[in-house]
XYZ file of C-alpha atoms in Angstrom:
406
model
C -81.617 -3.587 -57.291
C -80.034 -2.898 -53.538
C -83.053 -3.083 -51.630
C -80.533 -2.244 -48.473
C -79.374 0.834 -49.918
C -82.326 2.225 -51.062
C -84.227 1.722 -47.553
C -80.972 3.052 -45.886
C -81.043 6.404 -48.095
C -84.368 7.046 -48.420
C -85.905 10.145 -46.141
C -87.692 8.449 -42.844
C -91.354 8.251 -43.175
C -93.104 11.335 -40.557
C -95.194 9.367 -37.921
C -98.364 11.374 -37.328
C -98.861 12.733 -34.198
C -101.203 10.680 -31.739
C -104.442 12.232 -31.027
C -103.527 13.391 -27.477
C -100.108 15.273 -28.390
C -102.201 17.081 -31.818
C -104.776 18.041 -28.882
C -102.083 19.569 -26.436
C -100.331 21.187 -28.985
C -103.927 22.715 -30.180
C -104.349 23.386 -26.786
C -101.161 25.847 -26.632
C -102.184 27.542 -29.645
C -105.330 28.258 -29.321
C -105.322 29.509 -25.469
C -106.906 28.940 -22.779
C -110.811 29.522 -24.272
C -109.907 26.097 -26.050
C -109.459 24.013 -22.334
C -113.406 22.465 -23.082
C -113.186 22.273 -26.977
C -109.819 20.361 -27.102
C -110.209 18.247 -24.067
C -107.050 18.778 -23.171
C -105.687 19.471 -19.898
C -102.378 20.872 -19.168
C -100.250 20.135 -16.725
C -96.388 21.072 -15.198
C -94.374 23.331 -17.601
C -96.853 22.990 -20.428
C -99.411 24.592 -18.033
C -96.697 27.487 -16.768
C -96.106 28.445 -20.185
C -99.738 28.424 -20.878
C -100.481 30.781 -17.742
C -97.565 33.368 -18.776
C -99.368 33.840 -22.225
C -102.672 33.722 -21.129
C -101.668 36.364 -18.677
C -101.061 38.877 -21.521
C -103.054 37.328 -24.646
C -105.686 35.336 -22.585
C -107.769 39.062 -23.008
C -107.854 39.167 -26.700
C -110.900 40.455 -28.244
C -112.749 40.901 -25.321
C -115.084 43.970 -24.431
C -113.220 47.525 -23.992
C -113.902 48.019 -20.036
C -113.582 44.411 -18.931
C -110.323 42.152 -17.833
C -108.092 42.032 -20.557
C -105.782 40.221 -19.218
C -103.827 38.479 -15.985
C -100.962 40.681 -14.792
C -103.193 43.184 -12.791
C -101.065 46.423 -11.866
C -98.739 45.441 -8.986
C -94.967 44.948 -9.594
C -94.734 41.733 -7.663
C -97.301 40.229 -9.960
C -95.635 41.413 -12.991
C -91.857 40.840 -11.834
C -93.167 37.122 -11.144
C -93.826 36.803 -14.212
C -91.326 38.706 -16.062
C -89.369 35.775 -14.333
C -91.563 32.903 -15.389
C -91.076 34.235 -19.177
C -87.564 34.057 -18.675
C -87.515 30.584 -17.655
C -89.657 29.358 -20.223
C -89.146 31.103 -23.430
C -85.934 32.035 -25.373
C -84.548 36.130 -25.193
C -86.001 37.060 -28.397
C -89.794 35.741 -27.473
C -89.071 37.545 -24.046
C -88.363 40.754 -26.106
C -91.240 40.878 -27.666
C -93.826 39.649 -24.617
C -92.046 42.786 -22.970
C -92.966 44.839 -25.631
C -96.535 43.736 -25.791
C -97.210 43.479 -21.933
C -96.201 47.519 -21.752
C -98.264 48.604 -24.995
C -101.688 46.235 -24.418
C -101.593 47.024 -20.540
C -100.199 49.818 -19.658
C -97.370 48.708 -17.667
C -95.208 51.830 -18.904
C -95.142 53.556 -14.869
C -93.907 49.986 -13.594
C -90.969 50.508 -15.239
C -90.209 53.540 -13.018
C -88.745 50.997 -9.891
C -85.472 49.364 -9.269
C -86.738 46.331 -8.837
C -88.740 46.243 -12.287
C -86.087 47.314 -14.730
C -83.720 44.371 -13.023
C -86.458 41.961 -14.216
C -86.456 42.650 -17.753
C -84.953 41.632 -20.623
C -82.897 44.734 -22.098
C -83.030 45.581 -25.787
C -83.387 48.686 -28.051
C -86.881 49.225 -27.383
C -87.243 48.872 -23.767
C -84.337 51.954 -23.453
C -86.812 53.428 -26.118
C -89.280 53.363 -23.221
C -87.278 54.133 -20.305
C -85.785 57.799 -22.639
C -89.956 58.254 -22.838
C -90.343 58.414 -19.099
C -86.837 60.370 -18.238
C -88.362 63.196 -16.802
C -90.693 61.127 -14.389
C -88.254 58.735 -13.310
C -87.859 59.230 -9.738
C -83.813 59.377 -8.580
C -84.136 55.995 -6.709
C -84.745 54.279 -10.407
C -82.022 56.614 -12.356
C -79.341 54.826 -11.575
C -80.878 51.478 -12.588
C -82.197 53.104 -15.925
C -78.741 54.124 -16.918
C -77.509 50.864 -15.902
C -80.125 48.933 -18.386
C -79.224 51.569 -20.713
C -75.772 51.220 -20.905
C -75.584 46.856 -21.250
C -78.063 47.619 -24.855
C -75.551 50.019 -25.986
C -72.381 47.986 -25.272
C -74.068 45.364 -26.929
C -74.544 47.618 -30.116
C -71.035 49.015 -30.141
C -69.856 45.189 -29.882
C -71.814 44.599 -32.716
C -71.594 47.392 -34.825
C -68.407 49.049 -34.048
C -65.612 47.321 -35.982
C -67.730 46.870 -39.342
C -68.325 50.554 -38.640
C -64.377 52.015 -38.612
C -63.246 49.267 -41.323
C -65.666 50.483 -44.163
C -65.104 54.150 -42.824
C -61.726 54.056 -43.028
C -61.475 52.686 -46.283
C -63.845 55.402 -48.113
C -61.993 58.087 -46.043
C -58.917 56.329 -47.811
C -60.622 56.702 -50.908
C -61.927 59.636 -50.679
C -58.719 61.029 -50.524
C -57.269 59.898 -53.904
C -54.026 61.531 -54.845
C -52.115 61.800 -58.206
C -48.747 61.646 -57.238
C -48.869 58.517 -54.854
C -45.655 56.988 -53.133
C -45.020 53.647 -54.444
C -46.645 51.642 -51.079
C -50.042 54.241 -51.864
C -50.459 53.617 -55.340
C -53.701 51.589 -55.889
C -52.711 49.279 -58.628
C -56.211 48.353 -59.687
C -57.190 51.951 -60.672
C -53.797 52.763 -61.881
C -54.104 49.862 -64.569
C -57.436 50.742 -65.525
C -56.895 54.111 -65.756
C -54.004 53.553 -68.064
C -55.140 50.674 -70.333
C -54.978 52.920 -73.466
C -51.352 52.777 -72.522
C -51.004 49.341 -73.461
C -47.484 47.875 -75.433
C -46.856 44.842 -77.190
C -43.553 44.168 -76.844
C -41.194 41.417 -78.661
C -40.146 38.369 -76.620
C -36.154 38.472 -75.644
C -34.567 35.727 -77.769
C -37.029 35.018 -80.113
C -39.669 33.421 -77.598
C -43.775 34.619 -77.566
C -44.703 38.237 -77.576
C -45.389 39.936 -74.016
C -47.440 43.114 -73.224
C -47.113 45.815 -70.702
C -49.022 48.721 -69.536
C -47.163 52.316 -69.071
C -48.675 53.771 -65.874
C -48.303 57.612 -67.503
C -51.104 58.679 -64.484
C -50.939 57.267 -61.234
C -54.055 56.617 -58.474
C -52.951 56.455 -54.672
C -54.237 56.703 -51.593
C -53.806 59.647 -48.963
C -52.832 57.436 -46.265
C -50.189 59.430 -44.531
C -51.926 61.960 -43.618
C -54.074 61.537 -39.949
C -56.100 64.739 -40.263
C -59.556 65.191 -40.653
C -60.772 64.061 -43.883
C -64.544 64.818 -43.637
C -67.205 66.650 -41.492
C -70.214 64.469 -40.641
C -73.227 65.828 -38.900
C -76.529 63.339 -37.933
C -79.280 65.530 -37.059
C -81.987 63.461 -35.340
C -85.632 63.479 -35.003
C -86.524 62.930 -31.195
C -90.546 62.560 -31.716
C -91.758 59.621 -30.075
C -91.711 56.817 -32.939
C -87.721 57.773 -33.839
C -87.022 55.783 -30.294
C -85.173 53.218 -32.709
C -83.519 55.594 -34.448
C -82.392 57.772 -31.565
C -80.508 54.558 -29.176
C -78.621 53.734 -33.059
C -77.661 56.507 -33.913
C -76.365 57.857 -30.805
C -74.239 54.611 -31.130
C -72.849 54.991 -34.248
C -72.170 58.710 -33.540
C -70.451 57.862 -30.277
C -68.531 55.486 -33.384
C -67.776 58.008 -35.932
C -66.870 60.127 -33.042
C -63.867 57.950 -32.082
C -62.430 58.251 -35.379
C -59.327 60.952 -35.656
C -60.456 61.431 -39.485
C -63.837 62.377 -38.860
C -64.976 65.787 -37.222
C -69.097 64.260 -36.257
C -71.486 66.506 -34.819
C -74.684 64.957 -33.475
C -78.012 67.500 -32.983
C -81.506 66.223 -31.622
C -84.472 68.205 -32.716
C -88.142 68.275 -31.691
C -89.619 71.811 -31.604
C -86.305 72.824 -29.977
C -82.402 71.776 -31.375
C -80.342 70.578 -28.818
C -76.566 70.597 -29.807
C -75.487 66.525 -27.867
C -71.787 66.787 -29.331
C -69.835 67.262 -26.324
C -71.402 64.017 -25.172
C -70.231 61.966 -28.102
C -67.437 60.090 -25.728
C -70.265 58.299 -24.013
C -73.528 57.488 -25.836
C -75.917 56.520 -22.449
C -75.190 60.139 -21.902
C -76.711 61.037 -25.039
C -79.568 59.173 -24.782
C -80.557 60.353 -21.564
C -80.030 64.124 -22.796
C -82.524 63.582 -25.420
C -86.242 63.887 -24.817
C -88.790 61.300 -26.688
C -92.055 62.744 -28.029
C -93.230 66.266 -28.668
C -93.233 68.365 -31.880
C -90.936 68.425 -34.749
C -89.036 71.560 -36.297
C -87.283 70.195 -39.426
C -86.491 73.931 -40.777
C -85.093 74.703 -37.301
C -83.179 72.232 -37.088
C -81.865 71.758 -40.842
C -81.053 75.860 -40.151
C -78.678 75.086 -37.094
C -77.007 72.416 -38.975
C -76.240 74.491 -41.791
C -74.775 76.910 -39.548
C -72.223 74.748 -38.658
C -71.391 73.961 -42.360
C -67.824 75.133 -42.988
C -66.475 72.865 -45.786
C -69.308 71.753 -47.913
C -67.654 69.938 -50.164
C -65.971 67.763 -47.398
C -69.607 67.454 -45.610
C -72.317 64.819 -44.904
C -75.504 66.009 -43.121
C -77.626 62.361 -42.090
C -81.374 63.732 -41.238
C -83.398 60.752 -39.273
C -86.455 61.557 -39.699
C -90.767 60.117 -40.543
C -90.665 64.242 -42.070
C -93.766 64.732 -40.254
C -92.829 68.664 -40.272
C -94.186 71.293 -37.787
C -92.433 74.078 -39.458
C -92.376 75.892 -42.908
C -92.112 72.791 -45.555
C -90.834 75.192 -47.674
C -87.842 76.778 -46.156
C -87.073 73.138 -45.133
C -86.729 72.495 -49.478
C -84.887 75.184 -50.055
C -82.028 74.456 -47.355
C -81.660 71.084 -48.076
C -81.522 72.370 -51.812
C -79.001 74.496 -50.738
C -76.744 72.545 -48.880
C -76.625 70.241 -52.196
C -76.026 73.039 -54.213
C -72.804 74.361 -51.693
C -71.174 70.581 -52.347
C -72.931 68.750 -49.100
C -73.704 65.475 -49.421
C -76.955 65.195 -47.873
C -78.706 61.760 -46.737
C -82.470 61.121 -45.177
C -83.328 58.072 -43.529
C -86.805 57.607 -42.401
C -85.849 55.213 -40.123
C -82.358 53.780 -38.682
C -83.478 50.248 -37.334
C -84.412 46.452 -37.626
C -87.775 47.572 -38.452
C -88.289 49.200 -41.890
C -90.135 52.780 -42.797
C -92.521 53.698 -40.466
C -95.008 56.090 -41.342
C -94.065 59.238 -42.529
C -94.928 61.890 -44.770
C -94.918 60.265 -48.607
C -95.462 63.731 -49.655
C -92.058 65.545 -48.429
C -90.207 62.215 -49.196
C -90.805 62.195 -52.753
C -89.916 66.182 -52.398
C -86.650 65.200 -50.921
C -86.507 62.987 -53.974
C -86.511 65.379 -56.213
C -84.052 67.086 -54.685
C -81.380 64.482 -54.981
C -82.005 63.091 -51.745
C -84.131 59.947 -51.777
C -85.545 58.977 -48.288
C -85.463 55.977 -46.931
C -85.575 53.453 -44.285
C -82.066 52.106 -43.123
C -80.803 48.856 -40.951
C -78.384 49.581 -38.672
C -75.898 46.790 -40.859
C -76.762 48.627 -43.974
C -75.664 51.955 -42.103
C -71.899 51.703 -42.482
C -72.128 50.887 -46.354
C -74.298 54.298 -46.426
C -71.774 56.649 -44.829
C -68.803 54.851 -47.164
C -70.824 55.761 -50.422
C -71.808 59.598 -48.921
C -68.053 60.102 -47.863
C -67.106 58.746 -51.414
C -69.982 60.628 -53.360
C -70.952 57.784 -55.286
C -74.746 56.741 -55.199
C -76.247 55.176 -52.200
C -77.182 51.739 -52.000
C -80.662 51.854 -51.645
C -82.563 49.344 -50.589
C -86.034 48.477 -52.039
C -85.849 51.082 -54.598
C -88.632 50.105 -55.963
C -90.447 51.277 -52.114
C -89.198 54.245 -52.428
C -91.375 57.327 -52.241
């Protein structure tokens, strides 16, 4: 037996914690209510890190009309420590202190100067926020907002962008199928399988082993040549005040479909009111900021406009965004979806285009939709591309969770 090798391989044994470092590290957990309990004083960047999250935690469960927490209202205060949560925890934490710091205290109007939005950490939900208070942003922060604005959605073009035109392209390519293909558009998988029936055994030359061939009597290409526009696409978005997700993607990915020569996109934001954003489509900030977060929603109106614009169904694909919390007549909203189906529209609802799943929405028009033909769902912004490929294609959608689905 090799003693040697067997010490040498075997996994090293975990030395338990001394008491002191298992009190400090209960010490950070459990806040700053714990100080007497554990012992345990903090001290340099242990106690920084403690005073940041005490700041916006150290309130928790604490009576309704008393402190709840460290910040107080001033910008100073909070830009002090927007910078002390920079230094000691990693972007993604940041992200979601941010988040927290403006829901649990209020900290919404701060974000209305300069010098506040140049403190934060930008991401999809802070431009969420900033859409919410367009109309009371005064002119000296406007500038700033777009600014902020404009780094989240370079970084979401940078990431979704090229995924985005490859799989496009390729269904559009698809999608156009021909049966008379030049030789460099044939697709050679379909061709084959389309003509195995065809297949002939045929005798090897000079007496050597049998060899088989298939006669291609049908060909399958691809309609690459031609650089016109294949198919209409039109996302018709929900603007009420917990689509702020879905608004900042999709104006992304319809400033993406946009770019593409084969694809004739139309983008329309709804509340109570449609508001027709495609001339914007070359630059998505703009679109964002011509939207306005929060208010009613007018499904029929909205699905009524879109169909207006319908001119070749069969080449069409309507995307409603949409928690189908409807303000107008449920009914007419069926029937036009039912209708657009009927013309040759492929028609898609997603209750949700973001990193955070369904929220809630109305189970009882979903599963109406569903019987329709047009299962809703919630939809990642990854998953997005693969959606649009199947709709262009009209083959069934990959839907995740179908068991979750209404």
């Amino acid at each position: 037996m090799d003693t040697a090798s067997d010490t040498a391989t075997a996994p090293p044994a975990r030395t338990p914690a001394p008491d002191g470092e298992r009190m400090r590290r209960w010490r950070m957990v459990l806040g700053a209510d714990s100080a007497e309990a554990t012992g345990c004083t903090l001290t340099g960047q242990d106690a920084a890190m403690d005073g940041a999250l005490d700041a916006l935690y150290g309130g928790a469960g604490k009576k309704p009309g008393g402190r709840s927490a460290g910040l107080g209202a001033s910008a100073p205060s909070v830009a002090r420590w927007l910078g002390d949560i920079r230094t000691y925890f990693p972007s993604s934490v940041v992200q979601v202190m941010q988040r927290d710091a403006i829901d649990r205290l209020g900290l919404s109007a701060l974000l209305l100067e300069p010098e506040m939005l140049e403190a934060v950490e930008a991401d999809v939900h802070l431009v969420g926020t900033l859409l919410s208070l367009n109309k009371a942003m005064p002119e000296t922060t406007k500038e700033t907002a777009r600014a902020v604005v404009r780094k989240v959605v370079e970084d979401l073009e940078k990431r979704l962008e090229s995924r985005t035109r490859a799989t496009l392209t390729g269904a559009l390519d698809r999608s156009a199928r021909i049966s008379r293909p030049r030789h460099r558009d044939i697709d050679w998988d379909r061709t084959i399988r389309a003509n195995l029936k065809n297949y002939l055994t045929l005798p090897g030359a000079d007496g050597g082993p049998d060899t088989g061939t298939v006669v291609p009597e049908r060909l399958i290409g691809y309609g690459r040549a031609s650089q016109s526009v294949k198919k209409d696409v039109i996302l018709c978005i929900d603007q009420s005040g917990s689509m702020a997700a879905s608004v900042v993607y999709a104006s992304v990915f319809g400033a993406v479909l946009a770019s593409m020569r084969t694809l004739a996109t139309r983008l329309v934001v709804f509340d109570t009111a449609v508001v027709d954003l495609t001339d914007q489509l070359d630059d998505p900030v703009d679109v964002l900021f011509g939207t306005q977060l929060g208010g009613g929603t007018d499904i029929n109106r909205a699905l009524a406009y879109c169909q207006s614009k319908i001119t070749r169904p069969a080449d069409t694909v309507v995307v409603l965004i949409s928690d189908l919390y409807e303000g107008g007549i449920r009914d007419e909203m069926l029937k036009r979806v039912a209708a657009m189906k009927a013309s040759g529209v492929q028609f898609v609802t997603l209750l949700a285009l973001s990193d955070e799943g369904a929220p809630a929405y109305d189970h009882e028009h979903a599963a109406a939709l569903g019987a329709l033909g047009a299962p809703a769902f919630a939809c990642t912004p990854d998953l997005f591309p693969d959606i649009m490929a199947a709709a262009i294609e009209k083959r069934p959608l990959p839907i995740p969770d179908r068991e979750a689905q209404p």
